[in-house]
mmCIF file of C-alpha atoms in Angstrom:
data_model
loop_
_atom_site.group_PDB
_atom_site.id
_atom_site.type_symbol
_atom_site.label_atom_id
_atom_site.label_comp_id
_atom_site.label_asym_id
_atom_site.label_seq_id
_atom_site.Cartn_x
_atom_site.Cartn_y
_atom_site.Cartn_z
ATOM 1 C CA MET A 1 -123.118 -110.714 3.606
ATOM 2 C CA ALA A 2 -122.754 -112.969 6.673
ATOM 3 C CA ALA A 3 -119.654 -111.090 7.726
ATOM 4 C CA ASP A 4 -121.525 -107.803 7.411
ATOM 5 C CA VAL A 5 -124.389 -109.078 9.595
ATOM 6 C CA SER A 6 -121.926 -110.379 12.164
ATOM 7 C CA HIS A 7 -120.157 -107.013 12.227
ATOM 8 C CA LYS A 8 -123.436 -105.149 12.794
ATOM 9 C CA GLU A 9 -124.400 -107.570 15.561
ATOM 10 C CA SER A 10 -121.064 -107.012 17.280
ATOM 11 C CA LEU A 11 -121.579 -103.244 17.123
ATOM 12 C CA ALA A 12 -125.070 -103.631 18.592
ATOM 13 C CA ALA A 13 -123.638 -105.743 21.422
ATOM 14 C CA LEU A 14 -120.938 -103.136 21.997
ATOM 15 C CA THR A 15 -123.592 -100.404 22.195
ATOM 16 C CA ASP A 16 -125.453 -102.400 24.862
ATOM 17 C CA THR A 17 -122.259 -102.857 26.853
ATOM 18 C CA ILE A 18 -121.469 -99.146 26.708
ATOM 19 C CA VAL A 19 -124.978 -98.195 27.817
ATOM 20 C CA LYS A 20 -124.740 -100.635 30.759
ATOM 21 C CA SER A 21 -121.538 -98.858 31.797
ATOM 22 C CA TYR A 22 -123.585 -95.681 32.191
ATOM 23 C CA VAL A 23 -125.227 -97.352 35.182
ATOM 24 C CA GLU A 24 -122.030 -98.875 36.551
ATOM 25 C CA CYS A 25 -119.976 -95.663 36.122
ATOM 26 C CA GLY A 26 -122.721 -93.138 36.771
ATOM 27 C CA GLY A 27 -120.456 -90.462 38.184
ATOM 28 C CA ILE A 28 -119.260 -89.399 34.743
ATOM 29 C CA ASN A 29 -122.690 -89.233 33.085
ATOM 30 C CA HIS A 30 -125.210 -86.421 32.961
ATOM 31 C CA LEU A 31 -128.380 -88.197 31.892
ATOM 32 C CA GLY A 32 -131.982 -87.413 32.755
ATOM 33 C CA HIS A 33 -131.131 -83.984 34.162
ATOM 34 C CA SER A 34 -131.480 -80.394 32.997
ATOM 35 C CA SER A 35 -128.999 -79.278 30.369
ATOM 36 C CA LEU A 36 -125.492 -78.288 31.368
ATOM 37 C CA PRO A 37 -123.810 -75.201 29.901
ATOM 38 C CA SER A 38 -122.649 -75.821 26.342
ATOM 39 C CA TYR A 39 -118.861 -75.753 25.998
ATOM 40 C CA ARG A 40 -119.129 -74.734 22.353
ATOM 41 C CA GLU A 41 -121.538 -71.908 23.177
ATOM 42 C CA VAL A 42 -119.319 -70.652 26.021
ATOM 43 C CA VAL A 43 -116.353 -70.529 23.621
ATOM 44 C CA ASP A 44 -118.469 -68.689 21.023
ATOM 45 C CA ILE A 45 -119.519 -66.181 23.697
ATOM 46 C CA LEU A 46 -115.854 -65.547 24.483
ATOM 47 C CA GLY A 47 -115.232 -64.935 20.788
ATOM 48 C CA ASP A 48 -118.027 -62.365 20.577
ATOM 49 C CA LEU A 49 -116.851 -60.609 23.730
ATOM 50 C CA ARG A 50 -113.371 -60.396 22.227
ATOM 51 C CA GLU A 51 -114.946 -58.781 19.138
ATOM 52 C CA ILE A 52 -116.330 -56.072 21.431
ATOM 53 C CA PHE A 53 -113.157 -55.654 23.464
ATOM 54 C CA TYR A 54 -110.894 -55.414 20.407
ATOM 55 C CA PRO A 55 -113.028 -54.257 17.446
ATOM 56 C CA GLY A 56 -111.319 -54.656 14.107
ATOM 57 C CA PHE A 57 -108.997 -57.404 15.360
ATOM 58 C CA GLY A 58 -111.499 -60.247 15.017
ATOM 59 C CA ARG A 59 -113.835 -61.779 12.489
ATOM 60 C CA ARG A 60 -115.420 -58.503 11.345
ATOM 61 C CA GLN A 61 -113.121 -56.255 9.346
ATOM 62 C CA ASN A 62 -113.660 -52.802 7.784
ATOM 63 C CA LEU A 63 -115.121 -51.361 10.963
ATOM 64 C CA HIS A 64 -115.092 -47.611 11.518
ATOM 65 C CA ILE A 65 -116.722 -45.167 13.903
ATOM 66 C CA GLY A 66 -119.709 -44.874 11.574
ATOM 67 C CA ASN A 67 -120.665 -48.557 11.584
ATOM 68 C CA VAL A 68 -119.145 -49.982 14.767
ATOM 69 C CA ALA A 69 -122.206 -49.095 16.885
ATOM 70 C CA TYR A 70 -124.431 -51.309 14.729
ATOM 71 C CA HIS A 71 -121.930 -54.177 14.944
ATOM 72 C CA VAL A 72 -121.548 -53.875 18.709
ATOM 73 C CA GLY A 73 -125.296 -53.488 19.198
ATOM 74 C CA GLU A 74 -125.973 -56.754 17.374
ATOM 75 C CA LEU A 75 -123.388 -58.535 19.505
ATOM 76 C CA ILE A 76 -124.702 -57.093 22.768
ATOM 77 C CA TYR A 77 -128.300 -58.139 22.095
ATOM 78 C CA SER A 78 -127.184 -61.622 21.076
ATOM 79 C CA LEU A 79 -124.837 -61.959 24.042
ATOM 80 C CA SER A 80 -127.534 -60.914 26.484
ATOM 81 C CA ASP A 81 -129.764 -63.814 25.453
ATOM 82 C CA ARG A 82 -127.013 -66.397 25.052
ATOM 83 C CA LEU A 83 -125.245 -65.538 28.298
ATOM 84 C CA THR A 84 -128.563 -65.688 30.125
ATOM 85 C CA GLU A 85 -129.304 -69.142 28.738
ATOM 86 C CA GLN A 86 -125.900 -70.558 29.697
ATOM 87 C CA ILE A 87 -125.992 -68.994 33.176
ATOM 88 C CA VAL A 88 -129.503 -70.414 33.740
ATOM 89 C CA ARG A 89 -128.139 -73.866 32.953
ATOM 90 C CA ALA A 90 -125.215 -73.412 35.335
ATOM 91 C CA LEU A 91 -127.388 -72.101 38.167
ATOM 92 C CA ARG A 92 -129.995 -74.829 37.765
ATOM 93 C CA HIS A 93 -127.348 -77.549 37.745
ATOM 94 C CA ASP A 94 -125.656 -76.114 40.832
ATOM 95 C CA CYS A 95 -128.813 -75.566 42.857
ATOM 96 C CA LYS A 96 -129.826 -77.533 45.939
ATOM 97 C CA ALA A 97 -133.138 -79.416 46.007
ATOM 98 C CA LYS A 98 -134.820 -76.695 48.094
ATOM 99 C CA ASP A 99 -133.911 -74.094 45.471
ATOM 100 C CA LEU A 100 -135.635 -75.810 42.551
ATOM 101 C CA GLU A 101 -138.328 -73.123 42.440
ATOM 102 C CA SER A 102 -135.814 -70.275 42.258
ATOM 103 C CA ASP A 103 -136.153 -67.701 39.489
ATOM 104 C CA PHE A 104 -133.084 -68.856 37.588
ATOM 105 C CA GLU A 105 -134.069 -66.899 34.486
ATOM 106 C CA GLY A 106 -134.309 -63.640 36.431
ATOM 107 C CA GLN A 107 -131.037 -64.259 38.261
ATOM 108 C CA ALA A 108 -129.223 -65.174 35.077
ATOM 109 C CA GLN A 109 -130.513 -62.165 33.156
ATOM 110 C CA GLN A 110 -129.378 -59.875 35.960
ATOM 111 C CA VAL A 111 -125.904 -61.425 36.000
ATOM 112 C CA ALA A 112 -125.587 -61.261 32.209
ATOM 113 C CA THR A 113 -126.601 -57.604 32.273
ATOM 114 C CA GLN A 114 -124.082 -56.833 35.013
ATOM 115 C CA LEU A 115 -121.277 -58.475 33.041
ATOM 116 C CA LEU A 116 -122.152 -56.589 29.863
ATOM 117 C CA HIS A 117 -122.253 -53.296 31.753
ATOM 118 C CA GLN A 118 -118.710 -54.001 32.957
ATOM 119 C CA ILE A 119 -117.347 -54.022 29.402
ATOM 120 C CA PRO A 120 -116.240 -50.345 29.316
ATOM 121 C CA GLU A 121 -114.290 -50.761 32.573
ATOM 122 C CA LEU A 122 -112.834 -54.089 31.448
ATOM 123 C CA ARG A 123 -111.644 -52.430 28.220
ATOM 124 C CA LYS A 124 -109.753 -49.849 30.277
ATOM 125 C CA ILE A 125 -108.089 -52.617 32.278
ATOM 126 C CA LEU A 126 -107.244 -54.586 29.148
ATOM 127 C CA GLU A 127 -105.771 -51.484 27.502
ATOM 128 C CA SER A 128 -103.492 -51.194 30.528
ATOM 129 C CA ASP A 129 -102.506 -54.852 30.040
ATOM 130 C CA VAL A 130 -101.687 -54.235 26.366
ATOM 131 C CA ASN A 131 -99.625 -51.185 27.340
ATOM 132 C CA ALA A 132 -97.781 -53.302 29.899
ATOM 133 C CA ALA A 133 -96.947 -55.863 27.221
ATOM 134 C CA PHE A 134 -95.699 -53.188 24.837
ATOM 135 C CA GLU A 135 -93.578 -51.497 27.489
ATOM 136 C CA GLY A 136 -92.407 -54.747 29.039
ATOM 137 C CA ASP A 137 -91.287 -56.599 25.917
ATOM 138 C CA PRO A 138 -88.491 -55.038 23.856
ATOM 139 C CA ALA A 139 -89.457 -57.334 20.977
ATOM 140 C CA ALA A 140 -92.978 -55.898 20.735
ATOM 141 C CA LYS A 141 -93.209 -53.732 17.625
ATOM 142 C CA ASN A 142 -96.740 -52.378 18.076
ATOM 143 C CA PHE A 143 -100.147 -53.033 19.631
ATOM 144 C CA ASN A 144 -101.297 -54.954 16.538
ATOM 145 C CA GLU A 145 -98.662 -57.609 17.112
ATOM 146 C CA ILE A 146 -99.627 -57.925 20.780
ATOM 147 C CA LEU A 147 -103.346 -58.225 20.066
ATOM 148 C CA PHE A 148 -102.890 -60.789 17.307
ATOM 149 C CA CYS A 149 -99.958 -62.826 18.564
ATOM 150 C CA TYR A 150 -99.432 -62.722 22.344
ATOM 151 C CA PRO A 151 -100.891 -65.754 24.149
ATOM 152 C CA GLY A 152 -100.439 -63.965 27.472
ATOM 153 C CA LEU A 153 -102.935 -61.303 26.442
ATOM 154 C CA SER A 154 -105.388 -63.926 25.169
ATOM 155 C CA ALA A 155 -105.260 -65.774 28.490
ATOM 156 C CA VAL A 156 -105.595 -62.581 30.522
ATOM 157 C CA THR A 157 -108.531 -61.400 28.384
ATOM 158 C CA VAL A 158 -110.424 -64.608 29.117
ATOM 159 C CA TYR A 159 -109.445 -64.389 32.782
ATOM 160 C CA ARG A 160 -110.827 -60.823 33.062
ATOM 161 C CA ILE A 161 -114.215 -62.021 31.754
ATOM 162 C CA ALA A 162 -114.265 -65.204 33.827
ATOM 163 C CA HIS A 163 -113.250 -63.323 36.978
ATOM 164 C CA GLU A 164 -116.255 -61.014 36.683
ATOM 165 C CA LEU A 165 -118.588 -63.998 36.385
ATOM 166 C CA TYR A 166 -116.812 -65.649 39.319
ATOM 167 C CA LEU A 167 -117.390 -62.549 41.459
ATOM 168 C CA LEU A 168 -121.049 -62.577 40.403
ATOM 169 C CA GLY A 169 -121.394 -66.105 41.757
ATOM 170 C CA VAL A 170 -121.796 -67.971 38.476
ATOM 171 C CA PRO A 171 -120.858 -71.643 38.884
ATOM 172 C CA LEU A 172 -118.916 -73.735 36.358
ATOM 173 C CA ILE A 173 -118.819 -71.286 33.431
ATOM 174 C CA PRO A 174 -115.823 -69.236 34.692
ATOM 175 C CA ARG A 175 -113.766 -72.441 34.967
ATOM 176 C CA MET A 176 -114.901 -73.561 31.520
ATOM 177 C CA MET A 177 -113.664 -70.239 30.149
ATOM 178 C CA THR A 178 -110.248 -70.276 31.789
ATOM 179 C CA GLU A 179 -109.678 -73.951 30.976
ATOM 180 C CA TYR A 180 -110.410 -73.149 27.337
ATOM 181 C CA ALA A 181 -107.757 -70.420 27.517
ATOM 182 C CA HIS A 182 -105.400 -72.866 29.249
ATOM 183 C CA ARG A 183 -105.819 -75.345 26.408
ATOM 184 C CA GLU A 184 -105.273 -72.658 23.775
ATOM 185 C CA THR A 185 -102.333 -70.832 25.371
ATOM 186 C CA GLY A 186 -100.727 -73.142 27.928
ATOM 187 C CA ILE A 187 -101.434 -70.510 30.612
ATOM 188 C CA ASP A 188 -103.594 -71.660 33.533
ATOM 189 C CA ILE A 189 -105.279 -68.806 35.441
ATOM 190 C CA HIS A 190 -108.001 -69.663 37.943
ATOM 191 C CA PRO A 191 -110.955 -67.265 37.625
ATOM 192 C CA GLY A 192 -110.882 -66.700 41.390
ATOM 193 C CA ALA A 193 -107.371 -65.234 41.355
ATOM 194 C CA THR A 194 -107.069 -61.493 42.003
ATOM 195 C CA ILE A 195 -104.930 -59.699 39.400
ATOM 196 C CA GLY A 196 -104.343 -55.964 39.212
ATOM 197 C CA ARG A 197 -104.002 -53.693 36.208
ATOM 198 C CA ARG A 198 -101.026 -53.493 33.823
ATOM 199 C CA PHE A 199 -100.456 -57.249 34.005
ATOM 200 C CA PHE A 200 -98.164 -58.911 31.474
ATOM 201 C CA ILE A 201 -97.206 -62.570 31.015
ATOM 202 C CA ASP A 202 -94.203 -63.059 28.734
ATOM 203 C CA HIS A 203 -93.477 -66.533 27.318
ATOM 204 C CA GLY A 204 -96.374 -67.860 29.333
ATOM 205 C CA THR A 205 -96.501 -71.587 28.532
ATOM 206 C CA GLY A 206 -96.642 -73.449 31.830
ATOM 207 C CA VAL A 207 -97.605 -70.460 33.995
ATOM 208 C CA VAL A 208 -100.123 -71.433 36.688
ATOM 209 C CA ILE A 209 -101.970 -68.819 38.770
ATOM 210 C CA GLY A 210 -104.155 -70.422 41.435
ATOM 211 C CA GLU A 211 -107.433 -69.396 43.005
ATOM 212 C CA THR A 212 -105.889 -67.864 46.139
ATOM 213 C CA THR A 213 -103.282 -65.825 44.263
ATOM 214 C CA HIS A 214 -103.211 -62.047 44.749
ATOM 215 C CA ILE A 215 -101.214 -60.039 42.190
ATOM 216 C CA GLY A 216 -100.961 -56.268 42.433
ATOM 217 C CA ASP A 217 -100.717 -53.623 39.739
ATOM 218 C CA GLY A 218 -97.845 -53.428 37.285
ATOM 219 C CA VAL A 219 -96.635 -57.049 37.552
ATOM 220 C CA LYS A 220 -94.711 -58.823 34.804
ATOM 221 C CA ILE A 221 -94.278 -62.621 34.782
ATOM 222 C CA ILE A 222 -91.541 -64.101 32.607
ATOM 223 C CA ARG A 223 -91.517 -67.807 31.852
ATOM 224 C CA ALA A 224 -87.984 -68.615 30.721
#
């Protein structure tokens, strides 16, 4: 019993020491401020956008032209609200003191709407990327294999989304998105990079594409 009490006291003392470090090392805390964007929610948003970009290749199976509109409609309505919330958080965190009265909700809703309206055009660009992978890799058997298995396409898909948000002036979230893709695929693409259509990364682990990079149409990168 005494040992148990001593152990609990040591944990309480440790807790106090950790909390004191929040004052001493304040640069890596975010306490007493408005909420930051949620990493988990940003990743979930990417998952739902992928469901819309590549229907039938994600969580929801048995989709057909008769029921896909209902599925996409549910995702769009949900994404509109969730994107708005995360963008509000990013804008509020990034704002200067004089901007505290800004209409963050209105700005964020407008940005979220603009991104969602870009989906048809982004799908055309992504189809060109999938075609580039199929034509550029002799080992590719079909589009299914590319969509399920190619990390280059996964990284580029996230980049295409993050780049649109970057162009719309959204702070933080585009980098969160591309760093998630970097962690998952080993491919590091800054959302500020400019990349044309029909882009294919083959064996992409270790590829780094920086913010100031400009890549034209029809480019293939091979990481040996």
